[in-house]
Amino acid sequence: MELFALEHKRLWRTPRVWICVLLCFIYSVVWGSVMWYQWLGFGTQNDSTDIYDHNFDGYTAIRDWQEQFSQFGDHWTDETLQKIVAAYQSYDIYEKPGIQSMGDWILAYECLHDLYQELADPENQQYQPLILYADTTKLTDFYQRRADLLEFTLEATRQNEGMSEADKQMLLDMNSQIQEPWPYEWTRGWAELSFDWSDLAPYLAIALAFLFSGEWHNSTAPMLHTIKYGWKKLARVKVLSGMAFALELYALIAVGDVAAQLIFLGTSGWDLPIQYVDILAVAPWNMLQAELYKLAFGLIGVFGYAGLVMLMSALVKSNVLALVFSLAFVYVPDVLGRYLPKWLLAVSQYLPLVGSPNDIYGYNIFHIFGKSVWSPWMMITVPGLIGIVCIPLAIRGWSRRERV
């Protein structure tokens, strides 16, 4: 324990490390959360074409949106959709361009585009979105239309992408657990939440890639043999220290992000179904469950990625190569995505911090030992297993180099 405390303190006192932590906090929490809520994302705007033309009033604007859309009822029904569309049609969007920014008009627009295409009038309105002129009295049978479109989409996926009939039925069974009518209140705030955990990769790589290779760079590796603890125990402690640092950085960012979310959005909307984000999602989850999944995705991803980085650090003596190889795991699949075979690209999404928690809106299913497994469960399992495998390999890899 004493050795762990010393090594961990040494890691945190490294200027490179605390500078990374400070920059990560500023970018992810101050800029990515607080400034997003208060300014860039939710602040009122005058020119809808310019993302920076927002006022610094997000907190107030969010409460105005919540109050404004509370008038349309507490459940999503045909009448709710009709009222929202009618309200939008009553606005002069040219006099108030900012009215389109964060209201549930976007939700209504997507519903009309996906479910009510027969109401479009291409002869006279071909350059106008359907929400501007749709006959609100014909906006009926929302849930049946959604069910029909979902059935059609899954059947098309089965035929074009090789989904089995059993997989299709599995997804339909998941969908059948969604309770109707959906609870409703202002949804746009929740639809805008999508933290990209891959943003932590550069900071973790810079902090941990030198953990083992740095001993060679600083010519301190031979000295480690002379101290009382021995190289094997030191290797274990260094790995535990690096993993603890990764989880501490995750906690700092996650707590900051959640705190900002609670301050600006509150708990209002936790019970909303995720179908407001993607109308054809089949998971019977609400927004709170989706947020917990995204936090778990980040935690497992950070754990797995820390293991990968330390393995790279243990296998090479060059600080630069350790850093490059570590970053390559995250960014090469994205850069070369369209050039990779489809199967290889799919596999790469299960590397730590490479995939996306937004897979909860998708239909991907894997077959493992005859069992059908929904892709999001793989997303929070495989990266963790990679990290577990990398830990002993990192210890063994560095130990072998120490013996040379």
Short mmCIF file of C-alpha atoms in Angstrom, two decimals:
data_model
loop_
_atom_site.label_atom_id
_atom_site.label_comp_id
_atom_site.label_asym_id
_atom_site.label_seq_id
_atom_site.Cartn_x
_atom_site.Cartn_y
_atom_site.Cartn_z
CA MET A 1 0.00 0.00 0.00
CA GLU A 2 2.87 2.34 0.83
CA LEU A 3 4.49 1.67 -2.54
CA PHE A 4 1.20 2.25 -4.33
CA ALA A 5 0.71 5.59 -2.56
CA LEU A 6 4.22 6.69 -3.49
CA GLU A 7 3.87 5.66 -7.13
CA HIS A 8 0.42 7.21 -7.43
CA LYS A 9 1.60 10.47 -5.90
CA ARG A 10 4.56 10.45 -8.26
CA LEU A 11 2.26 10.01 -11.24
CA TRP A 12 -0.04 12.86 -10.22
CA ARG A 13 2.88 15.20 -9.53
CA THR A 14 4.22 14.82 -13.05
CA PRO A 15 3.61 18.18 -14.84
CA ARG A 16 2.50 16.38 -18.00
CA VAL A 17 -0.21 14.55 -16.05
CA TRP A 18 -1.79 17.41 -14.13
CA ILE A 19 -1.70 19.64 -17.20
CA CYS A 20 -3.59 16.90 -19.08
CA VAL A 21 -6.14 16.67 -16.28
CA LEU A 22 -6.64 20.43 -16.21
CA LEU A 23 -7.06 20.67 -19.99
CA CYS A 24 -9.39 17.66 -20.01
CA PHE A 25 -11.59 19.24 -17.32
CA ILE A 26 -11.71 22.58 -19.12
CA TYR A 27 -12.54 21.00 -22.48
CA SER A 28 -14.99 18.34 -21.31
CA VAL A 29 -16.77 19.97 -18.36
CA VAL A 30 -16.33 23.74 -18.62
CA TRP A 31 -16.59 23.97 -22.40
CA GLY A 32 -18.38 20.74 -23.31
CA SER A 33 -21.01 20.88 -20.55
CA VAL A 34 -21.37 24.23 -18.79
CA MET A 35 -20.77 26.43 -21.84
CA TRP A 36 -22.87 24.11 -23.97
CA TYR A 37 -25.87 24.40 -21.67
CA GLN A 38 -25.51 28.08 -20.93
CA TRP A 39 -24.45 29.32 -24.35
CA LEU A 40 -23.76 27.24 -27.45
CA GLY A 41 -26.46 24.63 -27.19
CA PHE A 42 -29.38 26.05 -25.25
CA GLY A 43 -28.91 29.81 -25.25
CA THR A 44 -31.47 31.76 -27.22
CA GLN A 45 -30.30 32.74 -30.67
CA ASN A 46 -31.01 35.45 -33.21
CA ASP A 47 -29.55 33.84 -36.31
CA SER A 48 -30.25 30.11 -36.58
CA THR A 49 -27.48 29.68 -39.15
CA ASP A 50 -24.66 30.62 -36.79
CA ILE A 51 -23.87 28.33 -33.84
CA TYR A 52 -22.03 31.13 -32.02
CA ASP A 53 -24.86 33.65 -32.33
CA HIS A 54 -26.38 32.62 -29.01
CA ASN A 55 -27.10 34.59 -25.88
CA PHE A 56 -25.59 33.58 -22.55
CA ASP A 57 -28.98 32.63 -21.09
CA GLY A 58 -29.23 28.85 -21.38
CA TYR A 59 -30.46 28.27 -17.82
CA THR A 60 -33.40 30.63 -18.28
CA ALA A 61 -34.10 29.46 -21.83
CA ILE A 62 -34.33 25.82 -20.75
CA ARG A 63 -36.98 26.66 -18.18
CA ASP A 64 -38.87 28.72 -20.73
CA TRP A 65 -38.87 25.75 -23.14
CA GLN A 66 -40.02 23.39 -20.38
CA GLU A 67 -42.89 25.69 -19.45
CA GLN A 68 -43.86 26.37 -23.06
CA PHE A 69 -44.21 22.71 -23.98
CA SER A 70 -45.99 21.71 -20.79
CA GLN A 71 -49.18 23.11 -22.39
CA PHE A 72 -49.32 20.25 -24.89
CA GLY A 73 -50.17 17.55 -22.33
CA ASP A 74 -48.31 15.03 -20.20
CA HIS A 75 -48.52 12.13 -22.69
CA TRP A 76 -47.66 11.85 -26.36
CA THR A 77 -50.90 11.34 -28.29
CA ASP A 78 -52.24 12.25 -31.70
CA GLU A 79 -53.67 15.39 -30.12
CA THR A 80 -50.24 16.34 -28.73
CA LEU A 81 -48.65 16.07 -32.16
CA GLN A 82 -51.49 18.06 -33.71
CA LYS A 83 -51.15 20.85 -31.14
CA ILE A 84 -47.38 21.13 -31.58
CA VAL A 85 -47.64 21.27 -35.37
CA ALA A 86 -50.46 23.81 -35.19
CA ALA A 87 -48.44 25.97 -32.78
CA TYR A 88 -45.45 25.89 -35.11
CA GLN A 89 -47.58 26.86 -38.08
CA SER A 90 -48.84 29.88 -36.14
CA TYR A 91 -45.32 31.31 -35.71
CA ASP A 92 -43.66 33.61 -38.19
CA ILE A 93 -40.31 31.82 -38.41
CA TYR A 94 -38.84 34.60 -40.51
CA GLU A 95 -39.44 37.16 -37.79
CA LYS A 96 -38.31 34.72 -35.07
CA PRO A 97 -35.70 32.41 -36.64
CA GLY A 98 -34.46 31.25 -33.24
CA ILE A 99 -37.84 29.64 -32.52
CA GLN A 100 -36.68 26.56 -34.45
CA SER A 101 -33.55 25.93 -32.42
CA MET A 102 -34.42 23.97 -29.28
CA GLY A 103 -38.16 23.41 -29.39
CA ASP A 104 -39.86 20.08 -30.02
CA TRP A 105 -40.69 21.33 -33.48
CA ILE A 106 -37.72 19.20 -34.56
CA LEU A 107 -39.38 16.14 -33.01
CA ALA A 108 -42.64 16.95 -34.80
CA TYR A 109 -40.78 17.54 -38.07
CA GLU A 110 -39.15 14.11 -37.84
CA CYS A 111 -42.44 12.41 -36.98
CA LEU A 112 -44.16 13.95 -39.99
CA HIS A 113 -41.26 13.17 -42.30
CA ASP A 114 -41.15 9.52 -41.23
CA LEU A 115 -44.82 8.69 -40.67
CA TYR A 116 -47.00 11.02 -42.71
CA GLN A 117 -45.36 11.28 -46.10
CA GLU A 118 -48.69 10.84 -47.89
CA LEU A 119 -49.62 14.33 -46.66
CA ALA A 120 -46.80 15.89 -48.68
CA ASP A 121 -47.83 17.99 -51.66
CA PRO A 122 -44.85 17.90 -54.05
CA GLU A 123 -46.67 19.91 -56.71
CA ASN A 124 -47.14 23.07 -54.69
CA GLN A 125 -45.01 22.65 -51.56
CA GLN A 126 -41.96 20.79 -52.78
CA TYR A 127 -39.54 23.34 -51.32
CA GLN A 128 -41.24 23.57 -47.92
CA PRO A 129 -41.01 21.11 -45.00
CA LEU A 130 -44.19 19.19 -44.31
CA ILE A 131 -44.59 20.69 -40.85
CA LEU A 132 -45.32 24.11 -42.37
CA TYR A 133 -48.47 23.09 -44.23
CA ALA A 134 -49.62 19.66 -43.03
CA ASP A 135 -53.33 19.32 -42.28
CA THR A 136 -53.25 18.73 -38.53
CA THR A 137 -56.62 16.92 -38.56
CA LYS A 138 -54.97 14.10 -40.51
CA LEU A 139 -52.17 13.55 -38.01
CA THR A 140 -53.72 10.43 -36.46
CA ASP A 141 -52.78 6.81 -35.64
CA PHE A 142 -49.27 7.76 -34.54
CA TYR A 143 -48.46 4.54 -32.69
CA GLN A 144 -49.86 2.26 -35.38
CA ARG A 145 -47.92 4.13 -38.06
CA ARG A 146 -44.75 3.81 -36.00
CA ALA A 147 -45.33 0.07 -35.54
CA ASP A 148 -45.87 -0.38 -39.29
CA LEU A 149 -42.71 1.58 -40.14
CA LEU A 150 -40.68 -0.38 -37.59
CA GLU A 151 -41.92 -3.66 -39.04
CA PHE A 152 -41.04 -2.48 -42.54
CA THR A 153 -37.57 -1.30 -41.45
CA LEU A 154 -36.72 -4.52 -39.64
CA GLU A 155 -37.90 -6.61 -42.57
CA ALA A 156 -35.76 -4.56 -44.95
CA THR A 157 -32.81 -5.01 -42.58
CA ARG A 158 -33.45 -8.76 -42.45
CA GLN A 159 -33.44 -9.06 -46.23
CA ASN A 160 -30.55 -6.69 -46.98
CA GLU A 161 -28.20 -7.31 -44.07
CA GLY A 162 -28.84 -10.96 -43.26
CA MET A 163 -30.79 -10.52 -40.02
CA SER A 164 -32.51 -13.76 -39.07
CA GLU A 165 -36.22 -14.03 -38.41
CA ALA A 166 -35.45 -14.89 -34.79
CA ASP A 167 -33.36 -11.71 -34.43
CA LYS A 168 -36.16 -9.66 -35.91
CA GLN A 169 -38.64 -11.17 -33.49
CA MET A 170 -36.27 -10.51 -30.60
CA LEU A 171 -36.20 -6.81 -31.48
CA LEU A 172 -39.98 -6.70 -31.89
CA ASP A 173 -40.35 -8.34 -28.47
CA MET A 174 -38.15 -5.62 -26.98
CA ASN A 175 -40.28 -3.00 -28.66
CA SER A 176 -43.49 -4.56 -27.31
CA GLN A 177 -42.31 -3.73 -23.76
CA ILE A 178 -42.50 0.02 -24.47
CA GLN A 179 -45.53 1.37 -22.67
CA GLU A 180 -47.95 3.54 -24.65
CA PRO A 181 -48.84 6.33 -24.65
CA TRP A 182 -45.40 7.72 -23.93
CA PRO A 183 -45.04 10.25 -21.10
CA TYR A 184 -44.32 13.66 -22.55
CA GLU A 185 -42.69 16.94 -21.64
CA TRP A 186 -40.07 19.04 -23.43
CA THR A 187 -37.75 16.43 -24.93
CA ARG A 188 -35.17 18.41 -26.87
CA GLY A 189 -32.85 18.93 -23.93
CA TRP A 190 -32.43 15.19 -23.52
CA ALA A 191 -32.14 14.56 -27.24
CA GLU A 192 -29.10 16.86 -27.33
CA LEU A 193 -27.13 14.89 -24.74
CA SER A 194 -24.42 12.72 -26.25
CA PHE A 195 -21.04 12.84 -24.53
CA ASP A 196 -18.19 11.50 -26.67
CA TRP A 197 -15.99 9.47 -24.34
CA SER A 198 -13.30 9.14 -27.02
CA ASP A 199 -12.41 12.75 -26.13
CA LEU A 200 -10.65 11.34 -23.06
CA ALA A 201 -8.31 9.18 -25.16
CA PRO A 202 -5.58 11.78 -25.89
CA TYR A 203 -5.36 12.80 -22.23
CA LEU A 204 -5.17 9.21 -21.00
CA ALA A 205 -2.61 8.35 -23.66
CA ILE A 206 -0.36 11.30 -22.82
CA ALA A 207 -0.57 10.58 -19.09
CA LEU A 208 -0.08 6.79 -19.20
CA ALA A 209 1.93 6.05 -22.36
CA PHE A 210 5.17 7.00 -20.57
CA LEU A 211 4.43 4.91 -17.47
CA PHE A 212 6.84 2.12 -18.42
CA SER A 213 8.63 3.46 -21.49
CA GLY A 214 9.51 6.56 -19.50
CA GLU A 215 11.71 4.47 -17.20
CA TRP A 216 13.87 3.61 -20.20
CA HIS A 217 13.78 7.15 -21.47
CA ASN A 218 14.93 8.50 -18.10
CA SER A 219 17.49 5.67 -17.66
CA THR A 220 15.92 4.71 -14.33
CA ALA A 221 14.99 1.13 -15.26
CA PRO A 222 18.24 -0.52 -14.03
CA MET A 223 17.93 1.28 -10.71
CA LEU A 224 14.57 -0.34 -10.05
CA HIS A 225 16.34 -3.68 -9.50
CA THR A 226 18.22 -2.33 -6.52
CA ILE A 227 15.31 -1.18 -4.41
CA LYS A 228 13.74 -3.41 -1.79
CA TYR A 229 10.40 -4.12 -3.53
CA GLY A 230 11.66 -5.87 -6.69
CA TRP A 231 10.67 -5.38 -10.34
CA LYS A 232 7.59 -7.62 -10.34
CA LYS A 233 5.90 -5.86 -7.46
CA LEU A 234 6.84 -2.50 -8.93
CA ALA A 235 5.25 -3.48 -12.26
CA ARG A 236 2.03 -4.42 -10.52
CA VAL A 237 1.98 -1.21 -8.53
CA LYS A 238 2.65 0.90 -11.62
CA VAL A 239 -0.28 -0.78 -13.42
CA LEU A 240 -2.59 -0.30 -10.44
CA SER A 241 -1.50 3.32 -10.14
CA GLY A 242 -2.16 3.94 -13.83
CA MET A 243 -5.56 2.26 -13.63
CA ALA A 244 -6.47 4.27 -10.52
CA PHE A 245 -5.49 7.48 -12.32
CA ALA A 246 -7.66 6.56 -15.33
CA LEU A 247 -10.69 5.89 -13.12
CA GLU A 248 -10.08 9.11 -11.16
CA LEU A 249 -9.98 11.11 -14.38
CA TYR A 250 -13.19 9.40 -15.51
CA ALA A 251 -14.87 10.21 -12.18
CA LEU A 252 -13.80 13.86 -12.41
CA ILE A 253 -15.29 14.25 -15.89
CA ALA A 254 -18.39 12.14 -15.26
CA VAL A 255 -19.26 13.92 -12.01
CA GLY A 256 -18.74 17.32 -13.65
CA ASP A 257 -20.89 16.38 -16.63
CA VAL A 258 -23.70 14.94 -14.49
CA ALA A 259 -23.59 17.92 -12.13
CA ALA A 260 -23.97 20.35 -15.03
CA GLN A 261 -26.82 18.27 -16.38
CA LEU A 262 -28.65 18.30 -13.04
CA ILE A 263 -28.12 22.05 -12.62
CA PHE A 264 -29.40 23.00 -16.06
CA LEU A 265 -31.93 20.26 -16.92
CA GLY A 266 -32.80 18.96 -13.48
CA THR A 267 -34.42 15.55 -13.15
CA SER A 268 -37.36 16.53 -15.30
CA GLY A 269 -37.49 14.16 -18.26
CA TRP A 270 -35.83 11.11 -16.71
CA ASP A 271 -38.94 9.02 -17.41
CA LEU A 272 -39.17 9.97 -21.10
CA PRO A 273 -38.64 7.03 -23.50
CA ILE A 274 -35.54 7.10 -25.68
CA GLN A 275 -37.83 6.86 -28.71
CA TYR A 276 -37.96 10.66 -28.60
CA VAL A 277 -34.31 10.58 -29.68
CA ASP A 278 -34.84 7.92 -32.36
CA ILE A 279 -38.45 7.16 -33.13
CA LEU A 280 -37.63 3.63 -34.33
CA ALA A 281 -35.49 2.61 -31.35
CA VAL A 282 -36.71 -0.68 -29.86
CA ALA A 283 -35.09 -0.62 -26.41
CA PRO A 284 -37.76 -0.18 -23.69
CA TRP A 285 -35.56 2.32 -21.84
CA ASN A 286 -36.13 5.80 -20.52
CA MET A 287 -33.68 8.69 -20.62
CA LEU A 288 -32.28 7.97 -17.15
CA GLN A 289 -31.52 4.37 -18.09
CA ALA A 290 -29.85 5.56 -21.28
CA GLU A 291 -27.72 8.04 -19.31
CA LEU A 292 -26.67 5.33 -16.87
CA TYR A 293 -25.73 3.11 -19.80
CA LYS A 294 -23.62 5.89 -21.33
CA LEU A 295 -21.83 6.38 -18.00
CA ALA A 296 -21.17 2.63 -17.78
CA PHE A 297 -19.95 2.69 -21.38
CA GLY A 298 -17.48 5.44 -20.50
CA LEU A 299 -16.30 3.70 -17.32
CA ILE A 300 -15.65 0.36 -19.05
CA GLY A 301 -14.09 2.13 -22.04
CA VAL A 302 -11.68 4.13 -19.88
CA PHE A 303 -10.71 0.98 -17.97
CA GLY A 304 -10.05 -0.97 -21.17
CA TYR A 305 -8.21 1.87 -22.87
CA ALA A 306 -5.96 2.42 -19.85
CA GLY A 307 -4.98 -1.24 -20.05
CA LEU A 308 -4.17 -0.92 -23.76
CA VAL A 309 -2.07 2.21 -23.24
CA MET A 310 -0.05 0.65 -20.45
CA LEU A 311 0.49 -2.46 -22.55
CA MET A 312 1.89 -0.33 -25.38
CA SER A 313 4.11 1.48 -22.88
CA ALA A 314 5.44 -1.84 -21.56
CA LEU A 315 6.14 -3.32 -24.99
CA VAL A 316 8.17 -0.47 -26.52
CA LYS A 317 11.04 1.60 -25.15
CA SER A 318 10.20 4.74 -27.12
CA ASN A 319 7.86 7.26 -25.52
CA VAL A 320 6.81 8.50 -28.94
CA LEU A 321 5.96 5.03 -30.25
CA ALA A 322 4.03 4.18 -27.09
CA LEU A 323 1.97 7.34 -27.52
CA VAL A 324 1.41 6.84 -31.26
CA PHE A 325 0.36 3.21 -30.89
CA SER A 326 -2.01 4.12 -28.05
CA LEU A 327 -3.74 6.84 -30.05
CA ALA A 328 -3.87 4.62 -33.14
CA PHE A 329 -6.32 2.24 -31.44
CA VAL A 330 -8.88 5.05 -31.19
CA TYR A 331 -8.31 7.14 -34.29
CA VAL A 332 -7.18 4.74 -37.03
CA PRO A 333 -10.58 2.95 -37.26
CA ASP A 334 -12.27 6.33 -37.70
CA VAL A 335 -9.77 7.65 -40.27
CA LEU A 336 -9.64 4.45 -42.32
CA GLY A 337 -13.25 3.43 -41.72
CA ARG A 338 -14.44 3.58 -45.31
CA TYR A 339 -11.38 1.68 -46.53
CA LEU A 340 -11.71 -1.23 -44.10
CA PRO A 341 -13.75 -4.38 -44.81
CA LYS A 342 -17.19 -4.15 -43.27
CA TRP A 343 -16.52 -6.96 -40.80
CA LEU A 344 -13.24 -5.41 -39.64
CA LEU A 345 -14.86 -2.02 -39.15
CA ALA A 346 -17.63 -3.67 -37.11
CA VAL A 347 -15.08 -5.45 -34.93
CA SER A 348 -13.07 -2.26 -34.38
CA GLN A 349 -16.11 -0.61 -32.78
CA TYR A 350 -15.62 -2.83 -29.75
CA LEU A 351 -12.17 -1.49 -28.99
CA PRO A 352 -12.15 0.70 -25.86
CA LEU A 353 -13.44 4.25 -26.52
CA VAL A 354 -13.91 3.54 -30.25
CA GLY A 355 -17.59 2.62 -30.48
CA SER A 356 -20.53 4.76 -29.44
CA PRO A 357 -23.11 4.37 -26.65
CA ASN A 358 -25.66 5.50 -29.25
CA ASP A 359 -25.72 1.87 -30.37
CA ILE A 360 -28.68 1.55 -27.97
CA TYR A 361 -30.78 3.02 -30.77
CA GLY A 362 -29.66 0.37 -33.28
CA TYR A 363 -30.56 -3.20 -34.26
CA ASN A 364 -27.17 -4.95 -34.21
CA ILE A 365 -27.26 -8.48 -32.80
CA PHE A 366 -24.39 -10.94 -32.32
CA HIS A 367 -24.60 -14.70 -31.96
CA ILE A 368 -22.32 -16.13 -29.27
CA PHE A 369 -22.45 -19.85 -28.50
CA GLY A 370 -25.89 -20.01 -30.05
CA LYS A 371 -27.22 -17.09 -28.02
CA SER A 372 -28.42 -13.83 -29.53
CA VAL A 373 -26.78 -10.85 -27.81
CA TRP A 374 -27.88 -7.26 -28.41
CA SER A 375 -24.90 -5.14 -29.45
CA PRO A 376 -25.01 -2.58 -26.58
CA TRP A 377 -24.29 -5.37 -24.08
CA MET A 378 -21.19 -6.23 -26.10
CA MET A 379 -20.19 -2.56 -26.04
CA ILE A 380 -19.86 -2.58 -22.24
CA THR A 381 -18.35 -6.07 -22.02
CA VAL A 382 -15.63 -6.44 -24.67
CA PRO A 383 -13.65 -3.25 -23.78
CA GLY A 384 -13.55 -4.34 -20.15
CA LEU A 385 -12.30 -7.81 -21.10
CA ILE A 386 -9.61 -6.19 -23.25
CA GLY A 387 -8.46 -4.15 -20.26
CA ILE A 388 -8.39 -7.23 -18.02
CA VAL A 389 -6.29 -9.12 -20.56
CA CYS A 390 -3.90 -6.19 -21.06
CA ILE A 391 -3.02 -5.78 -17.37
CA PRO A 392 -1.07 -9.05 -16.89
CA LEU A 393 0.40 -8.71 -20.38
CA ALA A 394 1.72 -5.25 -19.50
CA ILE A 395 3.31 -6.56 -16.31
CA ARG A 396 4.81 -9.52 -18.14
CA GLY A 397 5.95 -7.40 -21.10
CA TRP A 398 7.81 -4.89 -18.95
CA SER A 399 9.26 -7.63 -16.78
CA ARG A 400 10.77 -9.34 -19.80
CA ARG A 401 12.42 -6.11 -20.92
CA GLU A 402 13.75 -5.57 -17.41
CA ARG A 403 15.50 -8.91 -17.55
CA VAL A 404 17.28 -8.08 -20.82
#
